[in-house]
Coordinates of N, CA and C in Angstrom, one line a residue:
X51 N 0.8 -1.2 0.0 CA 0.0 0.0 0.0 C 0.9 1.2 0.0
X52 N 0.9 2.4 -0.9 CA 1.2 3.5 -1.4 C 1.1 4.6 -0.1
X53 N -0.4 4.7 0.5 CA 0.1 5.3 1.4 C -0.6 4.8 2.8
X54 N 0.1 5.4 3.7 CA -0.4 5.2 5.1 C -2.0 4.9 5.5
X55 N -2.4 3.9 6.3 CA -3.6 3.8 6.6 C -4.2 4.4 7.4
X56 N -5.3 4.5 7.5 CA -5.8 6.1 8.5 C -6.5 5.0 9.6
X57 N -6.1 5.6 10.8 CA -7.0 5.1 11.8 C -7.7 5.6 12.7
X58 N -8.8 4.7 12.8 CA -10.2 5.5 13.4 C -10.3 4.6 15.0
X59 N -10.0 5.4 15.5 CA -10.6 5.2 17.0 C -11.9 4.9 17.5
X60 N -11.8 3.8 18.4 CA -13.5 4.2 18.6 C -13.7 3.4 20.0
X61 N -14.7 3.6 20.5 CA -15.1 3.0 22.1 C -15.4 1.8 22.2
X62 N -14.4 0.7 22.4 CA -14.2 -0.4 22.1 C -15.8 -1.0 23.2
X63 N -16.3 -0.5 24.2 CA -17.4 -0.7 24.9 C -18.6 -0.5 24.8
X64 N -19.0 0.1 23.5 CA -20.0 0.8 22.9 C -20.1 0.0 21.7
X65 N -21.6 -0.3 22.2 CA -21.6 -1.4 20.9 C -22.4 -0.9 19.7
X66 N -22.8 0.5 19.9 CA -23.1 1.5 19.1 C -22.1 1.9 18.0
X67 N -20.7 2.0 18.5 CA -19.5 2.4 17.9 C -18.8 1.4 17.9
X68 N -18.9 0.4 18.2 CA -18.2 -1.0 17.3 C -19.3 -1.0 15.8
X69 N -20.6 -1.1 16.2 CA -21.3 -0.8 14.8 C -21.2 0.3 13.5
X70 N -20.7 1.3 14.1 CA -20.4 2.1 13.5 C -18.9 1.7 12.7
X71 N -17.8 1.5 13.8 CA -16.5 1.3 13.3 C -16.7 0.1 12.1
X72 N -17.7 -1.0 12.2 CA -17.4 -2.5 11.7 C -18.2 -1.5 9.9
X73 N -19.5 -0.7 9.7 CA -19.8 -0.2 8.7 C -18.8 0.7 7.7
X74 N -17.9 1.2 8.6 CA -17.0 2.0 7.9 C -16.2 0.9 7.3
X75 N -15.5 0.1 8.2 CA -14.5 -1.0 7.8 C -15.3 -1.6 6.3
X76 N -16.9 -2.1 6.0 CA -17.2 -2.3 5.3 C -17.1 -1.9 4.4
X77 N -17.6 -0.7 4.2 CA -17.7 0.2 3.1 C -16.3 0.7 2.4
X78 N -14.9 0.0 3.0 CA -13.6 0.4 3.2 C -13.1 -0.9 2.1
X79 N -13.0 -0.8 0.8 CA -12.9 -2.0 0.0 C -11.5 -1.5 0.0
X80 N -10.7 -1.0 0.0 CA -9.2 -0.7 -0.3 C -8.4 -0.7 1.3
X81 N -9.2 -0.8 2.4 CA -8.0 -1.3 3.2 C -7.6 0.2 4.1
X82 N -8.4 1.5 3.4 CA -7.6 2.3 4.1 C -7.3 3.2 5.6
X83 N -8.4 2.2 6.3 CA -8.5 2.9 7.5 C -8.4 1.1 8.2
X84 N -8.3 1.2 9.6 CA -7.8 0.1 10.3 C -8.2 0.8 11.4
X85 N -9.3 0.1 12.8 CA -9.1 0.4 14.0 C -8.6 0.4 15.2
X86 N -8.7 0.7 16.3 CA -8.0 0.5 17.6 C -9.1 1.2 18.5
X87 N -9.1 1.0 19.6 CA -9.6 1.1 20.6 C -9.4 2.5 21.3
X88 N -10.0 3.4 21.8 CA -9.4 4.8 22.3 C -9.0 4.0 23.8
X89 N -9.4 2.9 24.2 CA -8.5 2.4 25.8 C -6.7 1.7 25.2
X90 N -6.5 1.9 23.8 CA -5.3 0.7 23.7 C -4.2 1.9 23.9
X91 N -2.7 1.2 24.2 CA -1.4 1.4 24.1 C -1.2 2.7 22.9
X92 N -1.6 2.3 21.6 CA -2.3 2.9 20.5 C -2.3 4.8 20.6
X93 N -3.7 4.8 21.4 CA -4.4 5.7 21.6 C -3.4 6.5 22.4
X94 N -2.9 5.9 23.6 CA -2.3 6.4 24.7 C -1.1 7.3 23.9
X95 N -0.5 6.6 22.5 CA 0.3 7.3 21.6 C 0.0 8.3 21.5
X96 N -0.8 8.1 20.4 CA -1.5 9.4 19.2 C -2.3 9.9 19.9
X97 N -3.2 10.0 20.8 CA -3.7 10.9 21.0 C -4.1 10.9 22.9
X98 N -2.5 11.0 22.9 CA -2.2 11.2 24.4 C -2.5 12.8 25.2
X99 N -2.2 13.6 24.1 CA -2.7 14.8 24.9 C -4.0 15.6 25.1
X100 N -5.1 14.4 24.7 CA -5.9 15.0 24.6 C -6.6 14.8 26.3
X101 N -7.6 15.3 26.8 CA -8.5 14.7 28.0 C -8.8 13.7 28.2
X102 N -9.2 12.7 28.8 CA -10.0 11.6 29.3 C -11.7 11.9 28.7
X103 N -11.9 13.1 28.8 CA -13.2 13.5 28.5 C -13.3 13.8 26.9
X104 N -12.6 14.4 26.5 CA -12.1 14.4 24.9 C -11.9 13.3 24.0
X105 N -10.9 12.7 24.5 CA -10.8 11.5 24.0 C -11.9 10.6 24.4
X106 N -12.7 10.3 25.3 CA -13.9 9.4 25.1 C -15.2 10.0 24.7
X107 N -14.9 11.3 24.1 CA -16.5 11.7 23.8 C -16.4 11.4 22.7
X108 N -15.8 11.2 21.7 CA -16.5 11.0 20.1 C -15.4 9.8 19.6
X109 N -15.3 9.6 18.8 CA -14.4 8.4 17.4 C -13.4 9.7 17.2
X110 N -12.5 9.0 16.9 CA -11.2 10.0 16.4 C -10.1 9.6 15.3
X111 N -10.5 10.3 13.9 CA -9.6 9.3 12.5 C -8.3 10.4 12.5
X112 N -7.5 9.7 12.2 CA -6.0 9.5 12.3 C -5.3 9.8 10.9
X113 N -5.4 10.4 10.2 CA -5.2 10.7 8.5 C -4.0 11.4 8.4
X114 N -2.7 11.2 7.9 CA -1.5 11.7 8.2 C -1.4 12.4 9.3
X115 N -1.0 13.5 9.4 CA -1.0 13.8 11.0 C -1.9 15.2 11.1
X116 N -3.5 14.8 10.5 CA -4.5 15.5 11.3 C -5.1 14.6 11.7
X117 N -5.9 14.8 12.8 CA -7.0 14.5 13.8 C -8.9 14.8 13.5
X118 N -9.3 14.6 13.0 CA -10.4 15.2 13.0 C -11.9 14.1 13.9
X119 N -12.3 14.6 14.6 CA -13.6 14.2 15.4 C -14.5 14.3 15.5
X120 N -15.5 13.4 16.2 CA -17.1 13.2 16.1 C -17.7 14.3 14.5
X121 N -18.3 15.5 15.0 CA -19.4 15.2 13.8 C -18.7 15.6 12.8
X122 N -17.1 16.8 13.4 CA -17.1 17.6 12.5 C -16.2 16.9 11.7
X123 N -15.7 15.7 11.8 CA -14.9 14.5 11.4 C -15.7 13.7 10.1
X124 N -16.7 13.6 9.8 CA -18.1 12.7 9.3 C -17.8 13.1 7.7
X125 N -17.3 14.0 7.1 CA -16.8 14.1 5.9 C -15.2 13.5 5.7
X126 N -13.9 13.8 6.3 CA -13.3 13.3 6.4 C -12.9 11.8 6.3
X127 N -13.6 11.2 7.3 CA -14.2 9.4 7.5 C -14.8 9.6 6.7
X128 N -15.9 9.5 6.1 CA -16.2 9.0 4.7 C -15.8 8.5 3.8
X129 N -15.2 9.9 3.6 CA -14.1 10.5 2.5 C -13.4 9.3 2.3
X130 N -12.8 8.9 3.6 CA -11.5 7.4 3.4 C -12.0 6.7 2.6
X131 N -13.5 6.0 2.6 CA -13.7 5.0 2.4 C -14.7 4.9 1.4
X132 N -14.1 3.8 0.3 CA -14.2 4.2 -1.2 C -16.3 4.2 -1.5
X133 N -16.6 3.6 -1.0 CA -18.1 2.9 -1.1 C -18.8 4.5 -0.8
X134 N -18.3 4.9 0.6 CA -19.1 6.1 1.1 C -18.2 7.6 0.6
X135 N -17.2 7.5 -0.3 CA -16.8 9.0 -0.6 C -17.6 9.9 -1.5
X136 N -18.3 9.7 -2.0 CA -19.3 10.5 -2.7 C -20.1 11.1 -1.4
X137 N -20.2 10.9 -0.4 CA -21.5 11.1 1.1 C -20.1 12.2 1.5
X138 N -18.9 11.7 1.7 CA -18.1 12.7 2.4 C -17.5 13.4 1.6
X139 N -17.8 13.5 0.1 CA -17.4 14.8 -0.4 C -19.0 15.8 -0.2
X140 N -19.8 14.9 -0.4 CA -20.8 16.0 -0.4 C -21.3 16.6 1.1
X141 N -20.5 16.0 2.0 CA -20.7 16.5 3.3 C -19.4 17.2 3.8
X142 N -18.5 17.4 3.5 CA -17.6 18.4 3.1 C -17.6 19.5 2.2
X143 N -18.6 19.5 1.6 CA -18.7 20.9 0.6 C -19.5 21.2 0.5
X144 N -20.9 20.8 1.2 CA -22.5 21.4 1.4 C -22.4 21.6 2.9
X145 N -22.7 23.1 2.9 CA -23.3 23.4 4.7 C -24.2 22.7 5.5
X146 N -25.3 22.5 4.2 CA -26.2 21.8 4.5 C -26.2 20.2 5.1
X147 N -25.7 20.0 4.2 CA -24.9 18.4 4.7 C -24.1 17.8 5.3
X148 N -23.4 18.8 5.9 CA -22.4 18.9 6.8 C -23.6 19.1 8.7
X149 N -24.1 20.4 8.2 CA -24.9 20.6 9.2 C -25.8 18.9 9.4
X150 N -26.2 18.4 8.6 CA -27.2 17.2 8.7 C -26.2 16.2 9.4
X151 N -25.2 15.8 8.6 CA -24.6 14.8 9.3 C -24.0 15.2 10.6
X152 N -23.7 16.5 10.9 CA -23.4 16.3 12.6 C -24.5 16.5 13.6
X153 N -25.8 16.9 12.7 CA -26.8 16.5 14.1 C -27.5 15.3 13.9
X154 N -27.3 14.4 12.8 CA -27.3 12.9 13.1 C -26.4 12.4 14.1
X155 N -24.6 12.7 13.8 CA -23.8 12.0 14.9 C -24.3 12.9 16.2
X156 N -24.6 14.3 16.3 CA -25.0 14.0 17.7 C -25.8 13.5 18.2
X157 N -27.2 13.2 17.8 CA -28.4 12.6 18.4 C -27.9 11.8 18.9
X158 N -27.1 10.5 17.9 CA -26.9 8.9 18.1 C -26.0 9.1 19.4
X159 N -24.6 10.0 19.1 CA -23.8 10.4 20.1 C -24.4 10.4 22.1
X160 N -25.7 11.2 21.5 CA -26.7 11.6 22.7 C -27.0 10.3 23.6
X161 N -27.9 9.6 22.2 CA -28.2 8.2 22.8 C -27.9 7.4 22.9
X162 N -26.7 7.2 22.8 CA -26.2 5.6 22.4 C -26.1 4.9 23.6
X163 N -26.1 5.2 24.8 CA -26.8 4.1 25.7 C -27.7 3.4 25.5
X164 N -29.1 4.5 25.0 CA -30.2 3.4 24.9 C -30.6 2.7 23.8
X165 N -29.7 3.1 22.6 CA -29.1 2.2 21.7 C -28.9 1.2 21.3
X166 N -27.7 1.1 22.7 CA -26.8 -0.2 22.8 C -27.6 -1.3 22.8
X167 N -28.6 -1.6 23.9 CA -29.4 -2.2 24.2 C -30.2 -2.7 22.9
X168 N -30.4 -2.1 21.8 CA -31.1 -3.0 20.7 C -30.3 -3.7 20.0
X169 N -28.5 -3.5 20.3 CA -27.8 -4.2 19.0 C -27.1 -5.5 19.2
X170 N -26.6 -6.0 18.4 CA -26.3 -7.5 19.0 C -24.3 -7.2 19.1
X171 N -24.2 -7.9 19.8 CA -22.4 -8.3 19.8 C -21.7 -7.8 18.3
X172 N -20.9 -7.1 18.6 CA -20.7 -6.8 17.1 C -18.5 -7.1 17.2
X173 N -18.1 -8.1 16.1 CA -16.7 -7.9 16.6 C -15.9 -7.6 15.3
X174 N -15.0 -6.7 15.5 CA -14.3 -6.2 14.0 C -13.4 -6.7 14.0
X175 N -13.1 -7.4 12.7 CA -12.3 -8.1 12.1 C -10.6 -7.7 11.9
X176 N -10.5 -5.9 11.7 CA -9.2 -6.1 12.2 C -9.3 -4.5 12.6

């Protein structure tokens, strides 16, 4: 692979965001994003300086050496992944779509406790 893989953090306890992380991985036919856990070794790296509260409030993708997060992140992660990059260019260059997809990730963000509870075991492959 040509270049570096991007990696997306996510709450390895949240089975909301294992769902989420395992959809991206799908829609990821080229390989280019890879997960980890925001509790691993990993995390404690790259994104050591952030808070306890920062770092566990949203998913965090890893793309050369920017960072981008929860909603305002949602074009970028797309973007990676070949299936859904038509959604993250158009939600990167529409206000409107941009505005939509971060108050979709917040709602879910809101609720994803009560969420959890509807989804089954979800385990990502890498």
């Amino acid at each position: 692979m040509s270049r570096e893989q991007a990696i997306l953090f996510y709450d390895a306890d949240c089975p909301g965001c294992r769902l989420f992380a395992r959809i991206i991985l799908a829609a990821d036919v080229e390989r280019r994003i890879r997960t980890a856990p925001l509790d691993s070794a990993e995390a404690d790296h790259v994104l050591g300086r952030m808070s306890e509260r920062q770092r566990f409030g949203s998913y965090h993708l890893v793309a050369g050496n920017r960072v981008t997060s929860g909603a305002e992140g949602m074009g970028p992660l797309l973007e990676q992944a070949r299936l859904l990059r038509p959604l993250g260019r158009l939600v990167r260059r529409s206000r409107a779509a941009r505005a939509a997809a971060a108050g979709a990730y917040r709602f879910v963000a809101r609720h994803r406790g009560k969420v959890a509870g509807f989804l089954p075991l979800i385990r990502l492959p890498r």
